[in-house]
CSV table of N, CA, C and O in Angstrom, one decimal:
chain,number,residue,atom,x,y,z
J,24,PRO,N,0.9,-1.1,0.1
J,24,PRO,CA,0.1,0.1,0.0
J,24,PRO,C,0.8,1.2,0.1
J,24,PRO,O,0.5,2.1,-0.7
J,25,LEU,N,2.0,1.3,0.9
J,25,LEU,CA,3.0,2.5,0.7
J,25,LEU,C,3.6,2.7,-0.5
J,25,LEU,O,3.8,3.7,-1.2
J,26,SER,N,3.8,1.6,-1.4
J,26,SER,CA,4.7,1.7,-2.7
J,26,SER,C,3.8,2.6,-3.3
J,26,SER,O,4.6,3.0,-4.6
J,27,ALA,N,2.6,2.5,-3.5
J,27,ALA,CA,1.8,3.4,-4.6
J,27,ALA,C,2.1,4.7,-4.4
J,27,ALA,O,2.0,5.7,-5.4
J,28,PHE,N,2.5,5.2,-3.1
J,28,PHE,CA,2.5,6.9,-3.0
J,28,PHE,C,4.2,7.1,-3.1
J,28,PHE,O,4.5,8.4,-3.0
J,29,THR,N,5.0,6.0,-3.3
J,29,THR,CA,6.4,6.4,-3.3
J,29,THR,C,6.8,6.8,-5.0
J,29,THR,O,6.2,6.3,-5.8
J,30,ARG,N,7.7,7.3,-5.0
J,30,ARG,CA,8.3,7.9,-6.4
J,30,ARG,C,9.6,6.8,-6.7
J,30,ARG,O,10.5,6.7,-5.9
J,31,SER,N,9.6,6.7,-7.9
J,31,SER,CA,10.6,5.8,-8.7
J,31,SER,C,12.1,6.5,-8.4
J,31,SER,O,11.9,7.8,-8.7
J,32,ALA,N,13.1,5.8,-8.0
J,32,ALA,CA,14.5,6.4,-8.0
J,32,ALA,C,14.9,6.7,-9.4
J,32,ALA,O,15.7,7.7,-9.7
J,33,PHE,N,14.4,6.1,-10.3
J,33,PHE,CA,14.9,6.4,-11.7
J,33,PHE,C,14.4,7.4,-12.5
J,33,PHE,O,14.7,7.9,-13.5
J,34,VAL,N,13.1,8.1,-12.0
J,34,VAL,CA,12.6,9.3,-12.4
J,34,VAL,C,13.0,10.6,-11.8
J,34,VAL,O,12.6,10.8,-10.8
J,35,ALA,N,13.8,11.6,-12.4
J,35,ALA,CA,14.2,12.6,-11.9
J,35,ALA,C,13.5,13.7,-12.0
J,35,ALA,O,13.1,14.5,-11.2
J,36,LYS,N,12.7,13.8,-13.3
J,36,LYS,CA,11.8,14.8,-13.3
J,36,LYS,C,10.6,14.5,-14.3
J,36,LYS,O,10.8,13.3,-14.8
J,37,LYS,N,9.5,15.2,-14.5
J,37,LYS,CA,8.5,14.8,-15.0
J,37,LYS,C,8.8,14.8,-16.9
J,37,LYS,O,9.8,15.7,-17.0
J,38,ARG,N,8.4,14.0,-17.4
J,38,ARG,CA,8.8,13.9,-19.0
J,38,ARG,C,8.0,14.9,-19.4
J,38,ARG,O,6.8,15.1,-19.8
J,39,SER,N,8.7,15.7,-20.4
J,39,SER,CA,8.4,16.7,-21.5
J,39,SER,C,7.9,16.1,-22.7
J,39,SER,O,8.7,15.8,-23.4
J,40,TYR,N,6.7,16.3,-23.2
J,40,TYR,CA,6.4,16.0,-24.7
J,40,TYR,C,6.3,17.1,-25.4
J,40,TYR,O,5.9,17.0,-26.8
J,41,ASP,N,6.9,18.2,-25.1
J,41,ASP,CA,7.0,19.3,-26.2
J,41,ASP,C,7.9,19.0,-27.3
J,41,ASP,O,7.8,19.5,-28.3
J,42,GLN,N,9.3,18.4,-26.6
J,42,GLN,CA,10.2,18.2,-27.6
J,42,GLN,C,10.4,16.6,-27.8
J,42,GLN,O,10.7,16.3,-27.0
J,43,PRO,N,10.1,16.0,-28.9
J,43,PRO,CA,10.5,14.8,-29.2
J,43,PRO,C,11.8,14.4,-29.1
J,43,PRO,O,12.6,15.3,-29.2
J,44,ASN,N,11.9,13.1,-28.6
J,44,ASN,CA,13.3,12.5,-28.8
J,44,ASN,C,14.0,12.1,-29.8
J,44,ASN,O,13.5,11.0,-30.6
J,45,TRP,N,14.4,13.2,-30.6
J,45,TRP,CA,14.7,12.9,-32.1
J,45,TRP,C,15.7,11.7,-32.4
J,45,TRP,O,15.8,11.0,-33.5
J,46,PHE,N,16.5,11.5,-31.4
J,46,PHE,CA,17.6,10.5,-31.6
J,46,PHE,C,17.1,9.0,-31.7
J,46,PHE,O,16.9,8.2,-32.6
J,47,GLY,N,16.2,8.9,-30.6
J,47,GLY,CA,15.2,7.8,-30.4
J,47,GLY,C,14.4,7.5,-31.9
J,47,GLY,O,14.2,6.4,-32.4
J,48,VAL,N,13.7,8.5,-32.4
J,48,VAL,CA,12.9,8.7,-33.5
J,48,VAL,C,13.8,8.1,-34.9
J,48,VAL,O,13.2,6.9,-35.7
J,49,ALA,N,14.6,8.7,-34.9
J,49,ALA,CA,15.5,8.4,-35.9
J,49,ALA,C,16.3,6.7,-36.1
J,49,ALA,O,16.5,6.1,-36.9
J,50,LEU,N,16.4,6.5,-34.8
J,50,LEU,CA,17.0,5.2,-34.4
J,50,LEU,C,16.0,4.2,-34.7
J,50,LEU,O,16.4,3.4,-35.7
J,51,ALA,N,14.8,4.4,-34.2
J,51,ALA,CA,13.6,3.4,-34.7
J,51,ALA,C,13.5,3.4,-36.1
J,51,ALA,O,13.5,2.3,-36.6
J,52,PHE,N,13.3,4.8,-36.7
J,52,PHE,CA,13.0,4.5,-38.2
J,52,PHE,C,14.3,4.0,-39.0
J,52,PHE,O,14.3,3.5,-40.0
J,53,GLY,N,15.4,4.5,-38.5
J,53,GLY,CA,16.7,3.5,-39.3
J,53,GLY,C,16.9,2.0,-39.2
J,53,GLY,O,17.0,1.7,-40.3
J,54,THR,N,16.5,1.8,-38.0
J,54,THR,CA,16.6,0.4,-37.6
J,54,THR,C,15.4,-0.3,-38.7
J,54,THR,O,15.7,-1.5,-39.2
J,55,SER,N,14.0,0.2,-38.5
J,55,SER,CA,13.1,-0.2,-39.5
J,55,SER,C,13.6,-0.2,-41.0
J,55,SER,O,13.3,-1.5,-41.6
J,56,ALA,N,13.9,0.8,-41.3
J,56,ALA,CA,14.4,0.7,-43.1
J,56,ALA,C,15.6,-0.4,-43.0
J,56,ALA,O,15.5,-1.0,-44.1
J,57,ALA,N,16.4,-0.5,-42.2
J,57,ALA,CA,17.6,-1.3,-42.4
J,57,ALA,C,16.9,-2.8,-42.2
J,57,ALA,O,17.3,-3.8,-43.1
J,58,LEU,N,16.0,-3.1,-41.4
J,58,LEU,CA,15.5,-4.7,-41.6
J,58,LEU,C,14.8,-4.9,-42.9
J,58,LEU,O,14.8,-5.9,-43.2
J,59,TRP,N,13.8,-3.7,-43.3
J,59,TRP,CA,13.2,-4.0,-44.3
J,59,TRP,C,14.1,-4.0,-45.9
J,59,TRP,O,13.6,-5.3,-46.5
J,60,GLY,N,15.3,-3.6,-45.8
J,60,GLY,CA,16.1,-3.4,-46.8
J,60,GLY,C,16.7,-5.1,-46.8
J,60,GLY,O,16.8,-5.4,-48.0
J,61,PHE,N,17.2,-5.4,-45.6
J,61,PHE,CA,17.5,-6.7,-45.7
J,61,PHE,C,16.5,-7.8,-45.7
J,61,PHE,O,17.1,-8.6,-46.6
J,62,LEU,N,15.2,-7.6,-45.5
J,62,LEU,CA,14.0,-8.4,-45.7
J,62,LEU,C,13.9,-8.6,-47.4
J,62,LEU,O,13.9,-9.5,-47.8
J,63,ILE,N,14.1,-7.1,-48.1
J,63,ILE,CA,13.9,-7.4,-49.4
J,63,ILE,C,15.1,-8.1,-50.1
J,63,ILE,O,14.9,-8.7,-51.4
J,64,LYS,N,16.3,-7.7,-49.8
J,64,LYS,CA,17.4,-8.4,-50.5
J,64,LYS,C,17.4,-9.9,-50.3
J,64,LYS,O,17.6,-10.6,-50.9
J,65,GLN,N,17.0,-10.4,-49.0
J,65,GLN,CA,17.1,-11.8,-48.7
J,65,GLN,C,16.1,-12.3,-49.7
J,65,GLN,O,16.2,-13.7,-50.2
J,66,HIS,N,14.8,-11.7,-49.9
J,66,HIS,CA,13.7,-12.3,-50.5
J,66,HIS,C,14.4,-12.5,-52.2
J,66,HIS,O,14.1,-13.5,-52.8
J,67,GLU,N,14.8,-11.4,-52.6
J,67,GLU,CA,15.5,-11.4,-53.9
J,67,GLU,C,16.4,-12.6,-54.0
J,67,GLU,O,16.6,-13.1,-55.0
J,68,ASP,N,17.3,-12.7,-53.3
J,68,ASP,CA,18.1,-13.8,-53.3
J,68,ASP,C,17.7,-15.1,-53.3
J,68,ASP,O,18.0,-15.9,-54.1
J,69,ASP,N,16.7,-15.4,-52.6
J,69,ASP,CA,15.9,-16.7,-52.5
J,69,ASP,C,15.1,-16.7,-54.0
J,69,ASP,O,15.0,-18.1,-54.4
J,70,VAL,N,14.5,-15.6,-54.6
J,70,VAL,CA,13.9,-15.9,-55.7
J,70,VAL,C,14.7,-16.4,-56.8
J,70,VAL,O,14.5,-17.4,-57.6
J,71,ARG,N,15.9,-15.4,-56.8
J,71,ARG,CA,17.1,-15.7,-57.8
J,71,ARG,C,17.6,-17.3,-57.7
J,71,ARG,O,17.6,-18.0,-58.5
J,72,GLU,N,17.6,-18.0,-56.5
J,72,GLU,CA,18.1,-19.1,-55.9
J,72,GLU,C,16.9,-20.0,-56.5
J,72,GLU,O,17.2,-21.4,-57.2
J,73,TYR,N,15.8,-19.8,-56.2
J,73,TYR,CA,14.8,-20.8,-56.8
J,73,TYR,C,14.5,-20.6,-58.3
J,73,TYR,O,14.4,-22.1,-58.9
J,74,GLU,N,14.8,-19.5,-58.9
J,74,GLU,CA,14.7,-19.5,-60.4
J,74,GLU,C,15.8,-20.7,-61.0
J,74,GLU,O,15.7,-21.3,-61.9
J,75,ARG,N,17.1,-20.5,-60.2
J,75,ARG,CA,18.3,-21.2,-60.7
J,75,ARG,C,17.8,-22.7,-60.7
J,75,ARG,O,18.4,-23.3,-61.5
J,76,ARG,N,17.2,-23.0,-59.4
J,76,ARG,CA,17.4,-24.6,-59.3
J,76,ARG,C,16.0,-25.0,-60.1
J,76,ARG,O,16.0,-26.0,-60.8
J,77,LYS,N,15.2,-24.4,-60.6
J,77,LYS,CA,14.1,-24.6,-61.3
J,77,LYS,C,14.5,-25.0,-62.7
J,77,LYS,O,14.3,-25.6,-63.6
J,78,ALA,N,15.5,-23.9,-63.3
J,78,ALA,CA,16.2,-24.0,-64.7
J,78,ALA,C,16.9,-25.1,-64.7
J,78,ALA,O,16.9,-25.9,-65.5
J,79,GLU,N,17.7,-25.5,-63.7
J,79,GLU,CA,18.5,-26.7,-63.7
J,79,GLU,C,17.7,-28.0,-63.7
J,79,GLU,O,18.4,-28.7,-64.3
J,80,ARG,N,16.7,-28.0,-63.1
J,80,ARG,CA,16.0,-29.1,-62.6
J,80,ARG,C,15.2,-29.7,-64.0
J,80,ARG,O,15.3,-30.6,-64.5
J,81,HIS,N,14.9,-28.7,-65.1
J,81,HIS,CA,14.3,-28.8,-66.4
J,81,HIS,C,15.4,-28.7,-67.8
J,81,HIS,O,15.1,-28.9,-68.6
J,82,HIS,N,17.0,-28.6,-66.9
J,82,HIS,CA,17.7,-28.8,-68.3
J,82,HIS,C,18.0,-30.0,-68.7
J,82,HIS,O,18.4,-30.8,-67.7
J,83,LYS,N,18.0,-30.2,-69.8
J,83,LYS,CA,18.0,-31.6,-70.4
J,83,LYS,C,19.2,-31.8,-71.3
J,83,LYS,O,18.9,-32.6,-72.6
J,84,CYS,N,20.1,-31.4,-71.1
J,84,CYS,CA,21.3,-31.5,-71.9
J,84,CYS,C,22.0,-32.7,-71.8
J,84,CYS,O,22.3,-33.1,-70.7
J,85,THR,N,22.4,-33.2,-72.8
J,85,THR,CA,23.2,-34.7,-73.0
J,85,THR,C,24.8,-34.2,-72.8
J,85,THR,O,25.5,-35.2,-72.3
J,86,ASP,N,25.0,-33.1,-73.1
J,86,ASP,CA,26.7,-33.0,-72.9
J,86,ASP,C,27.0,-32.5,-71.7
J,86,ASP,O,27.9,-32.8,-71.2
J,87,CYS,N,25.9,-32.1,-70.7
J,87,CYS,CA,26.2,-31.7,-69.3
J,87,CYS,C,26.8,-33.3,-68.8
J,87,CYS,O,27.5,-33.2,-67.5
J,88,SER,N,26.1,-34.3,-68.7
J,88,SER,CA,26.2,-35.3,-68.0
J,88,SER,C,27.5,-36.3,-68.3
J,88,SER,O,28.0,-36.4,-69.2
């Protein structure tokens, strides 16, 4: 019951929402963009590998064997 009236030791002052934390915003958007870029690159690599294996499977050259 007493802990509801005590203040946390980690909060030194009330948070001001007048100025956004631009570093945190940039970090969040940058991380999101990097993850999306990695996801798109990985997808393109996977599609390229799929197409290569599909073409290899249908290849009927007698000189290759």
